[in-house]
């Protein structure tokens, strides 16, 4: 069975104290994950060590970085390397969130480099993809997302692609309160899996977790996660409220 993942993306929100309290509330909530389920928290860089200490005793809770450099090390002031993340036992890193693509000009080629450096440092990239509203209105979302996958992931070997988590996040649904319908989400997830199948074969495509992101909340998580090819969610706004995110974790298959 594929891994089912509820991933929180705190973005640039919460003070250290607020973040600590939120994580403490989540680890003490009545959540017991099954073997195939994980909760992943992408927190701001300065909170990583606190977050690891807070969740370390909780089964299948993991901490993620929201970004890392595509460079190995050296004179890159302000950057954080995958090697640094690995040295403090970070297991996951978001790669290519649409906000980084849009505000920091991250291209598919650059993201291929970030994927490589994460894998080289035993970090699972949560690779984000997804189309803007205009692309969907032009009905070009399938080819657009396929190109993102092709240019950032398809240089990977079969062993390597198995270490990737994909998050489909239609940009028009992020932080807007507008969710893709269950049909739209399932349709795109099935397309992504088909594209993976064409490239790597069915047994590999069936093992890769594909998360949905875009205004997931407690009230809609169960329905969205219920679709065949949706293996959980990447959650922004609703991950900042302990009761909301607890319910989202509990909605995993
Ligand atoms: C996100 O930041 O990846 C996201 C999906 O945000 P929201 O849940 O707020 O739409």
GROMACS .gro file of C-alpha atoms and ligand atoms in nm:
model
  263
    1UNK     CA    1   0.000   0.000   0.000
    2UNK     CA    2   0.122   0.349  -0.085
    3UNK     CA    3   0.227   0.579   0.195
    4UNK     CA    4  -0.052   0.822   0.296
    5UNK     CA    5   0.083   1.159   0.410
    6UNK     CA    6  -0.063   1.466   0.576
    7UNK     CA    7   0.198   1.739   0.527
    8UNK     CA    8   0.180   2.079   0.694
    9UNK     CA    9   0.337   2.383   0.530
   10UNK     CA   10   0.365   2.662   0.784
   11UNK     CA   11   0.526   2.896   0.529
   12UNK     CA   12   0.652   3.220   0.693
   13UNK     CA   13   0.398   3.214   0.976
   14UNK     CA   14   0.398   3.178   1.356
   15UNK     CA   15   0.645   3.298   1.618
   16UNK     CA   16   0.876   3.042   1.774
   17UNK     CA   17   0.651   3.023   2.080
   18UNK     CA   18   0.337   2.978   1.869
   19UNK     CA   19   0.507   2.708   1.661
   20UNK     CA   20   0.624   2.525   1.974
   21UNK     CA   21   0.274   2.533   2.124
   22UNK     CA   22   0.115   2.414   1.798
   23UNK     CA   23   0.349   2.116   1.770
   24UNK     CA   24   0.303   2.028   2.138
   25UNK     CA   25  -0.074   2.036   2.089
   26UNK     CA   26  -0.039   1.803   1.789
   27UNK     CA   27   0.188   1.550   1.957
   28UNK     CA   28  -0.042   1.531   2.259
   29UNK     CA   29  -0.358   1.506   2.047
   30UNK     CA   30  -0.522   1.166   2.021
   31UNK     CA   31  -0.354   1.063   1.695
   32UNK     CA   32  -0.215   0.715   1.634
   33UNK     CA   33  -0.085   0.669   1.285
   34UNK     CA   34  -0.084   0.337   1.105
   35UNK     CA   35   0.233   0.197   0.950
   36UNK     CA   36   0.148   0.339   0.606
   37UNK     CA   37   0.057   0.686   0.737
   38UNK     CA   38   0.283   0.983   0.814
   39UNK     CA   39   0.244   1.338   0.937
   40UNK     CA   40   0.510   1.577   0.806
   41UNK     CA   41   0.563   1.933   0.926
   42UNK     CA   42   0.744   2.181   0.702
   43UNK     CA   43   0.847   2.449   0.949
   44UNK     CA   44   1.065   2.761   0.915
   45UNK     CA   45   1.442   2.697   0.928
   46UNK     CA   46   1.501   2.841   1.280
   47UNK     CA   47   1.238   2.606   1.423
   48UNK     CA   48   1.375   2.282   1.278
   49UNK     CA   49   1.565   2.159   1.583
   50UNK     CA   50   1.283   2.247   1.823
   51UNK     CA   51   1.041   2.066   1.593
   52UNK     CA   52   1.256   1.753   1.575
   53UNK     CA   53   1.289   1.746   1.954
   54UNK     CA   54   0.914   1.794   1.997
   55UNK     CA   55   0.798   1.516   1.763
   56UNK     CA   56   1.079   1.262   1.793
   57UNK     CA   57   0.886   1.025   2.022
   58UNK     CA   58   0.569   1.034   1.811
   59UNK     CA   59   0.535   0.742   1.569
   60UNK     CA   60   0.553   0.847   1.201
   61UNK     CA   61   0.574   1.220   1.272
   62UNK     CA   62   0.849   1.383   1.064
   63UNK     CA   63   0.992   1.730   1.018
   64UNK     CA   64   1.059   1.891   0.682
   65UNK     CA   65   1.237   2.200   0.556
   66UNK     CA   66   1.044   2.425   0.321
   67UNK     CA   67   1.338   2.475   0.088
   68UNK     CA   68   1.708   2.407   0.042
   69UNK     CA   69   1.985   2.528  -0.183
   70UNK     CA   70   2.069   2.355  -0.509
   71UNK     CA   71   2.437   2.414  -0.422
   72UNK     CA   72   2.645   2.175  -0.215
   73UNK     CA   73   2.823   2.427   0.012
   74UNK     CA   74   3.030   2.742   0.005
   75UNK     CA   75   2.990   3.116  -0.045
   76UNK     CA   76   2.611   3.141  -0.078
   77UNK     CA   77   2.515   3.379   0.204
   78UNK     CA   78   2.172   3.313   0.348
   79UNK     CA   79   2.128   2.972   0.186
   80UNK     CA   80   2.078   2.641   0.369
   81UNK     CA   81   2.220   2.323   0.219
   82UNK     CA   82   2.071   1.975   0.206
   83UNK     CA   83   2.384   1.852   0.383
   84UNK     CA   84   2.308   2.088   0.674
   85UNK     CA   85   1.951   1.959   0.691
   86UNK     CA   86   2.071   1.600   0.689
   87UNK     CA   87   2.319   1.680   0.967
   88UNK     CA   88   2.027   1.764   1.199
   89UNK     CA   89   1.825   1.458   1.088
   90UNK     CA   90   1.572   1.626   0.861
   91UNK     CA   91   1.400   1.363   0.648
   92UNK     CA   92   1.189   1.571   0.407
   93UNK     CA   93   1.216   1.895   0.211
   94UNK     CA   94   0.958   2.076   0.000
   95UNK     CA   95   1.093   2.137  -0.349
   96UNK     CA   96   0.935   2.372  -0.601
   97UNK     CA   97   0.642   2.510  -0.407
   98UNK     CA   98   0.455   2.746  -0.639
   99UNK     CA   99   0.543   3.042  -0.415
  100UNK     CA  100   0.913   2.967  -0.466
  101UNK     CA  101   0.862   2.922  -0.838
  102UNK     CA  102   0.676   3.252  -0.861
  103UNK     CA  103   0.858   3.481  -0.614
  104UNK     CA  104   1.208   3.333  -0.635
  105UNK     CA  105   1.208   3.239  -1.003
  106UNK     CA  106   1.272   2.871  -0.946
  107UNK     CA  107   1.274   2.693  -1.281
  108UNK     CA  108   1.217   2.326  -1.355
  109UNK     CA  109   1.590   2.289  -1.431
  110UNK     CA  110   1.693   2.447  -1.099
  111UNK     CA  111   1.447   2.222  -0.917
  112UNK     CA  112   1.602   1.915  -1.080
  113UNK     CA  113   1.924   2.019  -0.905
  114UNK     CA  114   1.746   2.055  -0.570
  115UNK     CA  115   1.589   1.711  -0.611
  116UNK     CA  116   1.934   1.562  -0.679
  117UNK     CA  117   2.099   1.727  -0.381
  118UNK     CA  118   1.819   1.620  -0.147
  119UNK     CA  119   1.847   1.258  -0.260
  120UNK     CA  120   2.224   1.268  -0.224
  121UNK     CA  121   2.168   1.370   0.140
  122UNK     CA  122   1.898   1.114   0.225
  123UNK     CA  123   1.621   1.372   0.223
  124UNK     CA  124   1.287   1.291   0.059
  125UNK     CA  125   1.189   1.573  -0.175
  126UNK     CA  126   0.819   1.663  -0.167
  127UNK     CA  127   0.810   1.783  -0.525
  128UNK     CA  128   0.533   2.038  -0.586
  129UNK     CA  129   0.373   2.087  -0.924
  130UNK     CA  130   0.055   2.248  -1.048
  131UNK     CA  131  -0.089   2.491  -1.297
  132UNK     CA  132  -0.206   2.854  -1.279
  133UNK     CA  133  -0.569   2.945  -1.337
  134UNK     CA  134  -0.510   3.062  -1.695
  135UNK     CA  135  -0.347   2.730  -1.786
  136UNK     CA  136  -0.652   2.544  -1.655
  137UNK     CA  137  -0.888   2.778  -1.835
  138UNK     CA  138  -0.696   2.703  -2.154
  139UNK     CA  139  -0.731   2.330  -2.070
  140UNK     CA  140  -0.353   2.287  -2.085
  141UNK     CA  141  -0.306   2.166  -1.724
  142UNK     CA  142  -0.214   1.810  -1.817
  143UNK     CA  143   0.069   1.897  -2.052
  144UNK     CA  144   0.188   2.173  -1.817
  145UNK     CA  145   0.219   1.941  -1.516
  146UNK     CA  146   0.372   1.666  -1.730
  147UNK     CA  147   0.643   1.908  -1.840
  148UNK     CA  148   0.716   2.004  -1.479
  149UNK     CA  149   0.763   1.636  -1.392
  150UNK     CA  150   0.964   1.563  -1.703
  151UNK     CA  151   1.208   1.852  -1.660
  152UNK     CA  152   1.263   1.815  -1.284
  153UNK     CA  153   1.224   1.443  -1.214
  154UNK     CA  154   1.257   1.222  -1.520
  155UNK     CA  155   1.636   1.219  -1.519
  156UNK     CA  156   1.606   1.004  -1.203
  157UNK     CA  157   1.663   0.629  -1.202
  158UNK     CA  158   1.387   0.389  -1.096
  159UNK     CA  159   1.541   0.357  -0.750
  160UNK     CA  160   1.557   0.734  -0.715
  161UNK     CA  161   1.204   0.816  -0.833
  162UNK     CA  162   1.073   0.576  -0.568
  163UNK     CA  163   1.216   0.813  -0.306
  164UNK     CA  164   1.010   1.111  -0.429
  165UNK     CA  165   0.676   1.233  -0.297
  166UNK     CA  166   0.474   1.442  -0.543
  167UNK     CA  167   0.233   1.715  -0.436
  168UNK     CA  168  -0.014   1.838  -0.696
  169UNK     CA  169  -0.112   2.191  -0.601
  170UNK     CA  170  -0.320   2.388  -0.850
  171UNK     CA  171  -0.204   2.746  -0.792
  172UNK     CA  172  -0.559   2.879  -0.818
  173UNK     CA  173  -0.654   2.670  -0.513
  174UNK     CA  174  -0.364   2.766  -0.284
  175UNK     CA  175  -0.466   2.998  -0.004
  176UNK     CA  176  -0.777   3.103  -0.195
  177UNK     CA  177  -1.037   2.893  -0.015
  178UNK     CA  178  -1.115   2.744  -0.358
  179UNK     CA  179  -1.054   2.370  -0.366
  180UNK     CA  180  -1.027   2.159  -0.677
  181UNK     CA  181  -1.332   1.934  -0.694
  182UNK     CA  182  -1.272   1.571  -0.602
  183UNK     CA  183  -1.314   1.490  -0.972
  184UNK     CA  184  -1.057   1.752  -1.078
  185UNK     CA  185  -0.810   1.629  -0.815
  186UNK     CA  186  -0.855   1.260  -0.899
  187UNK     CA  187  -0.833   1.332  -1.272
  188UNK     CA  188  -0.498   1.511  -1.237
  189UNK     CA  189  -0.360   1.256  -0.992
  190UNK     CA  190  -0.453   0.975  -1.232
  191UNK     CA  191  -0.283   1.169  -1.512
  192UNK     CA  192   0.034   1.214  -1.305
  193UNK     CA  193   0.034   0.843  -1.224
  194UNK     CA  194  -0.014   0.758  -1.593
  195UNK     CA  195   0.279   0.982  -1.687
  196UNK     CA  196   0.491   0.809  -1.419
  197UNK     CA  197   0.377   0.472  -1.554
  198UNK     CA  198   0.475   0.563  -1.911
  199UNK     CA  199   0.821   0.663  -1.791
  200UNK     CA  200   0.895   0.409  -1.517
  201UNK     CA  201   0.641   0.127  -1.550
  202UNK     CA  202   0.328   0.040  -1.359
  203UNK     CA  203   0.472  -0.115  -1.045
  204UNK     CA  204   0.684   0.194  -0.975
  205UNK     CA  205   0.403   0.440  -1.057
  206UNK     CA  206   0.174   0.256  -0.817
  207UNK     CA  207   0.418   0.301  -0.530
  208UNK     CA  208   0.464   0.680  -0.554
  209UNK     CA  209   0.256   0.893  -0.317
  210UNK     CA  210   0.079   1.187  -0.480
  211UNK     CA  211  -0.057   1.447  -0.237
  212UNK     CA  212  -0.318   1.709  -0.315
  213UNK     CA  213  -0.268   2.069  -0.200
  214UNK     CA  214  -0.499   2.368  -0.223
  215UNK     CA  215  -0.734   2.482   0.056
  216UNK     CA  216  -0.756   2.142   0.223
  217UNK     CA  217  -0.927   2.173   0.560
  218UNK     CA  218  -1.088   1.948   0.820
  219UNK     CA  219  -1.426   1.979   0.648
  220UNK     CA  220  -1.312   1.856   0.304
  221UNK     CA  221  -1.008   1.635   0.377
  222UNK     CA  222  -1.191   1.304   0.403
  223UNK     CA  223  -1.363   1.351   0.069
  224UNK     CA  224  -1.048   1.465  -0.112
  225UNK     CA  225  -0.829   1.191   0.037
  226UNK     CA  226  -1.095   0.933  -0.048
  227UNK     CA  227  -1.012   0.936  -0.419
  228UNK     CA  228  -0.818   0.641  -0.554
  229UNK     CA  229  -0.502   0.828  -0.659
  230UNK     CA  230  -0.494   1.089  -0.381
  231UNK     CA  231  -0.254   0.981  -0.107
  232UNK     CA  232  -0.304   1.266   0.139
  233UNK     CA  233  -0.247   1.638   0.131
  234UNK     CA  234  -0.007   1.929   0.157
  235UNK     CA  235  -0.180   2.186   0.373
  236UNK     CA  236  -0.105   2.554   0.432
  237UNK     CA  237  -0.360   2.763   0.621
  238UNK     CA  238  -0.540   2.480   0.799
  239UNK     CA  239  -0.211   2.336   0.927
  240UNK     CA  240  -0.170   2.637   1.157
  241UNK     CA  241  -0.461   2.531   1.378
  242UNK     CA  242  -0.407   2.218   1.591
  243UNK     CA  243  -0.768   2.096   1.585
  244UNK     CA  244  -0.793   2.145   1.206
  245UNK     CA  245  -0.470   1.964   1.129
  246UNK     CA  246  -0.548   1.686   1.376
  247UNK     CA  247  -0.872   1.620   1.186
  248UNK     CA  248  -0.684   1.630   0.855
  249UNK     CA  249  -0.433   1.371   0.979
  250UNK     CA  250  -0.722   1.153   1.096
  251UNK     CA  251  -0.879   1.176   0.748
  252UNK     CA  252  -0.587   0.980   0.594
  253UNK     CA  253  -0.679   0.645   0.438
  254LIG     C1  254   0.026   2.521   0.041
  254LIG     O1  255   0.083   2.614   0.092
  254LIG     O2  256   0.094   2.432  -0.011
  254LIG     C2  257  -0.120   2.518   0.042
  254LIG     C3  258  -0.179   2.420  -0.019
  254LIG     O3  259  -0.185   2.618   0.109
  254LIG     P1  260  -0.343   2.623   0.151
  254LIG     O4  261  -0.372   2.491   0.214
  254LIG     O5  262  -0.352   2.737   0.245
  254LIG     O6  263  -0.419   2.643   0.025
   0.00000   0.00000   0.00000
